[in-house]
Amino acid sequence: MGFFGGSSSGDKSSNSESPSADFNPPSSPLSSPSPFGSSTSTSTSTALRNRIQSDVTARQNLLNARILMSKVNENCFDHCIPAPGNTLSSKESQCLSSCMEKYIDAWNTVSRTYMGRIQREGGGGLIGGPQ
């Protein structure tokens, strides 16, 4: 018998059964039904999608807050406290408060403007936006 069940010129056996006839592949985990297949209910997948979207939004908000605080600390501290000491003077404290308020107001203004622009442009592929 030749390669892959074919006959060779020197093979005179009368075995008509192919070698693959008794091949029984083991059942694999890939042949089992997928948890993401059509058996998943619409309400469950919608709830999962909403939960993932809210988790992503919460993480993004946390990241934005960290970036904001980092920038406020970096810029306001450098501006208001030229010579750090053990305590803050009232002037330094007022400067920090004023700087932080201005920085946060500017951040909020930019964020609102950016979100308004995204909404006007139709979501642009954002999570939860139009597909």
PDB file of C-alpha atoms in Angstrom:
ATOM      1  CA  MET A   1       0.000   0.000   0.000  1.00  0.00           C
ATOM      2  CA  GLY A   2       1.310   3.501  -0.856  1.00  0.00           C
ATOM      3  CA  PHE A   3       1.168   6.725   1.016  1.00  0.00           C
ATOM      4  CA  PHE A   4      -2.218   7.895   2.334  1.00  0.00           C
ATOM      5  CA  GLY A   5      -4.031   4.715   1.365  1.00  0.00           C
ATOM      6  CA  GLY A   6      -3.187   4.845  -2.345  1.00  0.00           C
ATOM      7  CA  SER A   7      -1.892   1.710  -4.023  1.00  0.00           C
ATOM      8  CA  SER A   8       1.634   1.447  -5.211  1.00  0.00           C
ATOM      9  CA  SER A   9       2.737  -0.531  -8.234  1.00  0.00           C
ATOM     10  CA  GLY A  10       4.236  -3.240  -6.047  1.00  0.00           C
ATOM     11  CA  ASP A  11       1.203  -3.519  -3.728  1.00  0.00           C
ATOM     12  CA  LYS A  12      -0.862  -6.587  -4.630  1.00  0.00           C
ATOM     13  CA  SER A  13      -3.051  -6.715  -1.521  1.00  0.00           C
ATOM     14  CA  SER A  14      -6.774  -6.864  -2.049  1.00  0.00           C
ATOM     15  CA  ASN A  15      -7.563  -4.724   0.982  1.00  0.00           C
ATOM     16  CA  SER A  16     -10.238  -2.361  -0.328  1.00  0.00           C
ATOM     17  CA  GLU A  17     -10.791  -0.717   3.038  1.00  0.00           C
ATOM     18  CA  SER A  18      -9.087   2.662   3.384  1.00  0.00           C
ATOM     19  CA  PRO A  19      -6.865   3.246   6.404  1.00  0.00           C
ATOM     20  CA  SER A  20      -9.062   6.154   7.455  1.00  0.00           C
ATOM     21  CA  ALA A  21     -12.136   3.937   7.772  1.00  0.00           C
ATOM     22  CA  ASP A  22     -11.337   3.027  11.353  1.00  0.00           C
ATOM     23  CA  PHE A  23     -10.045   6.460  12.368  1.00  0.00           C
ATOM     24  CA  ASN A  24     -12.152   7.789  15.226  1.00  0.00           C
ATOM     25  CA  PRO A  25     -10.941  11.199  16.348  1.00  0.00           C
ATOM     26  CA  PRO A  26     -11.258  11.821  20.063  1.00  0.00           C
ATOM     27  CA  SER A  27     -13.930  14.267  21.057  1.00  0.00           C
ATOM     28  CA  SER A  28     -12.319  17.612  21.634  1.00  0.00           C
ATOM     29  CA  PRO A  29     -13.432  20.543  23.741  1.00  0.00           C
ATOM     30  CA  LEU A  30     -13.807  22.499  20.519  1.00  0.00           C
ATOM     31  CA  SER A  31     -16.672  20.268  19.464  1.00  0.00           C
ATOM     32  CA  SER A  32     -18.655  21.083  22.600  1.00  0.00           C
ATOM     33  CA  PRO A  33     -21.246  23.850  22.417  1.00  0.00           C
ATOM     34  CA  SER A  34     -19.790  27.290  22.904  1.00  0.00           C
ATOM     35  CA  PRO A  35     -21.039  29.441  25.769  1.00  0.00           C
ATOM     36  CA  PHE A  36     -21.120  32.269  23.233  1.00  0.00           C
ATOM     37  CA  GLY A  37     -23.117  30.351  20.640  1.00  0.00           C
ATOM     38  CA  SER A  38     -26.702  30.825  19.619  1.00  0.00           C
ATOM     39  CA  SER A  39     -27.935  29.225  22.838  1.00  0.00           C
ATOM     40  CA  THR A  40     -27.055  32.373  24.793  1.00  0.00           C
ATOM     41  CA  SER A  41     -30.184  34.354  25.451  1.00  0.00           C
ATOM     42  CA  THR A  42     -30.436  37.881  24.165  1.00  0.00           C
ATOM     43  CA  SER A  43     -31.181  39.320  27.585  1.00  0.00           C
ATOM     44  CA  THR A  44     -28.120  37.667  29.105  1.00  0.00           C
ATOM     45  CA  SER A  45     -25.811  38.906  26.368  1.00  0.00           C
ATOM     46  CA  THR A  46     -27.310  42.396  26.580  1.00  0.00           C
ATOM     47  CA  ALA A  47     -26.840  42.437  30.350  1.00  0.00           C
ATOM     48  CA  LEU A  48     -23.254  41.246  29.954  1.00  0.00           C
ATOM     49  CA  ARG A  49     -22.557  43.879  27.310  1.00  0.00           C
ATOM     50  CA  ASN A  50     -24.042  46.608  29.508  1.00  0.00           C
ATOM     51  CA  ARG A  51     -21.964  45.448  32.475  1.00  0.00           C
ATOM     52  CA  ILE A  52     -18.785  45.429  30.398  1.00  0.00           C
ATOM     53  CA  GLN A  53     -19.584  48.894  29.037  1.00  0.00           C
ATOM     54  CA  SER A  54     -20.189  50.275  32.525  1.00  0.00           C
ATOM     55  CA  ASP A  55     -16.949  48.669  33.769  1.00  0.00           C
ATOM     56  CA  VAL A  56     -14.995  50.192  30.882  1.00  0.00           C
ATOM     57  CA  THR A  57     -16.610  53.578  31.529  1.00  0.00           C
ATOM     58  CA  ALA A  58     -15.794  53.377  35.246  1.00  0.00           C
ATOM     59  CA  ARG A  59     -12.180  52.459  34.511  1.00  0.00           C
ATOM     60  CA  GLN A  60     -11.882  55.287  32.000  1.00  0.00           C
ATOM     61  CA  ASN A  61     -13.333  57.743  34.522  1.00  0.00           C
ATOM     62  CA  LEU A  62     -10.864  56.542  37.155  1.00  0.00           C
ATOM     63  CA  LEU A  63      -7.986  56.924  34.713  1.00  0.00           C
ATOM     64  CA  ASN A  64      -9.157  60.434  33.802  1.00  0.00           C
ATOM     65  CA  ALA A  65      -9.375  61.378  37.493  1.00  0.00           C
ATOM     66  CA  ARG A  66      -5.847  60.087  38.090  1.00  0.00           C
ATOM     67  CA  ILE A  67      -4.519  62.030  35.115  1.00  0.00           C
ATOM     68  CA  LEU A  68      -6.319  65.160  36.300  1.00  0.00           C
ATOM     69  CA  MET A  69      -4.941  64.877  39.837  1.00  0.00           C
ATOM     70  CA  SER A  70      -1.465  64.202  38.509  1.00  0.00           C
ATOM     71  CA  LYS A  71      -1.585  67.282  36.273  1.00  0.00           C
ATOM     72  CA  VAL A  72      -3.055  69.429  39.058  1.00  0.00           C
ATOM     73  CA  ASN A  73      -0.326  68.308  41.455  1.00  0.00           C
ATOM     74  CA  GLU A  74       2.392  68.806  38.879  1.00  0.00           C
ATOM     75  CA  ASN A  75       1.309  72.222  37.623  1.00  0.00           C
ATOM     76  CA  CYS A  76      -0.232  73.805  40.708  1.00  0.00           C
ATOM     77  CA  PHE A  77       2.437  72.610  43.115  1.00  0.00           C
ATOM     78  CA  ASP A  78       5.215  73.928  40.892  1.00  0.00           C
ATOM     79  CA  HIS A  79       3.404  77.235  40.428  1.00  0.00           C
ATOM     80  CA  CYS A  80       2.280  77.846  44.026  1.00  0.00           C
ATOM     81  CA  ILE A  81       5.105  76.392  46.101  1.00  0.00           C
ATOM     82  CA  PRO A  82       8.475  77.590  44.818  1.00  0.00           C
ATOM     83  CA  ALA A  83      10.367  76.485  47.963  1.00  0.00           C
ATOM     84  CA  PRO A  84       8.730  73.471  49.654  1.00  0.00           C
ATOM     85  CA  GLY A  85       8.933  73.408  53.433  1.00  0.00           C
ATOM     86  CA  ASN A  86       7.403  71.511  56.340  1.00  0.00           C
ATOM     87  CA  THR A  87       4.119  73.450  56.231  1.00  0.00           C
ATOM     88  CA  LEU A  88       2.093  75.477  53.745  1.00  0.00           C
ATOM     89  CA  SER A  89       1.659  79.175  54.253  1.00  0.00           C
ATOM     90  CA  SER A  90      -1.844  80.603  53.909  1.00  0.00           C
ATOM     91  CA  LYS A  91      -0.766  82.252  50.650  1.00  0.00           C
ATOM     92  CA  GLU A  92       0.460  78.891  49.266  1.00  0.00           C
ATOM     93  CA  SER A  93      -2.717  77.161  50.412  1.00  0.00           C
ATOM     94  CA  GLN A  94      -4.931  79.791  48.748  1.00  0.00           C
ATOM     95  CA  CYS A  95      -2.851  79.595  45.583  1.00  0.00           C
ATOM     96  CA  LEU A  96      -3.204  75.788  45.496  1.00  0.00           C
ATOM     97  CA  SER A  97      -6.974  75.966  46.031  1.00  0.00           C
ATOM     98  CA  SER A  98      -7.416  78.601  43.345  1.00  0.00           C
ATOM     99  CA  CYS A  99      -5.166  76.774  40.890  1.00  0.00           C
ATOM    100  CA  MET A 100      -6.942  73.461  41.475  1.00  0.00           C
ATOM    101  CA  GLU A 101     -10.373  75.039  40.967  1.00  0.00           C
ATOM    102  CA  LYS A 102      -9.277  76.694  37.734  1.00  0.00           C
ATOM    103  CA  TYR A 103      -7.598  73.531  36.456  1.00  0.00           C
ATOM    104  CA  ILE A 104     -10.613  71.355  37.254  1.00  0.00           C
ATOM    105  CA  ASP A 105     -13.007  73.886  35.692  1.00  0.00           C
ATOM    106  CA  ALA A 106     -10.876  73.949  32.540  1.00  0.00           C
ATOM    107  CA  TRP A 107     -10.777  70.130  32.484  1.00  0.00           C
ATOM    108  CA  ASN A 108     -14.573  69.956  32.806  1.00  0.00           C
ATOM    109  CA  THR A 109     -15.070  72.538  30.051  1.00  0.00           C
ATOM    110  CA  VAL A 110     -12.791  70.639  27.687  1.00  0.00           C
ATOM    111  CA  SER A 111     -14.504  67.331  28.566  1.00  0.00           C
ATOM    112  CA  ARG A 112     -18.003  68.733  27.953  1.00  0.00           C
ATOM    113  CA  THR A 113     -16.919  70.258  24.655  1.00  0.00           C
ATOM    114  CA  TYR A 114     -15.254  67.026  23.565  1.00  0.00           C
ATOM    115  CA  MET A 115     -18.280  64.895  24.490  1.00  0.00           C
ATOM    116  CA  GLY A 116     -20.608  67.316  22.683  1.00  0.00           C
ATOM    117  CA  ARG A 117     -18.487  67.093  19.572  1.00  0.00           C
ATOM    118  CA  ILE A 118     -18.470  63.293  19.691  1.00  0.00           C
ATOM    119  CA  GLN A 119     -22.255  63.231  20.068  1.00  0.00           C
ATOM    120  CA  ARG A 120     -22.708  65.640  17.146  1.00  0.00           C
ATOM    121  CA  GLU A 121     -20.481  63.460  14.973  1.00  0.00           C
ATOM    122  CA  GLY A 122     -22.566  60.374  15.686  1.00  0.00           C
ATOM    123  CA  GLY A 123     -20.606  58.491  18.313  1.00  0.00           C
ATOM    124  CA  GLY A 124     -17.576  57.733  16.177  1.00  0.00           C
ATOM    125  CA  GLY A 125     -17.357  54.079  17.222  1.00  0.00           C
ATOM    126  CA  LEU A 126     -17.425  54.706  20.940  1.00  0.00           C
ATOM    127  CA  ILE A 127     -18.714  51.976  23.184  1.00  0.00           C
ATOM    128  CA  GLY A 128     -22.448  52.337  23.348  1.00  0.00           C
ATOM    129  CA  GLY A 129     -22.508  54.683  20.355  1.00  0.00           C
ATOM    130  CA  PRO A 130     -24.279  54.004  17.078  1.00  0.00           C
ATOM    131  CA  GLN A 131     -22.813  51.108  15.134  1.00  0.00           C
TER     132      GLN A 131
END
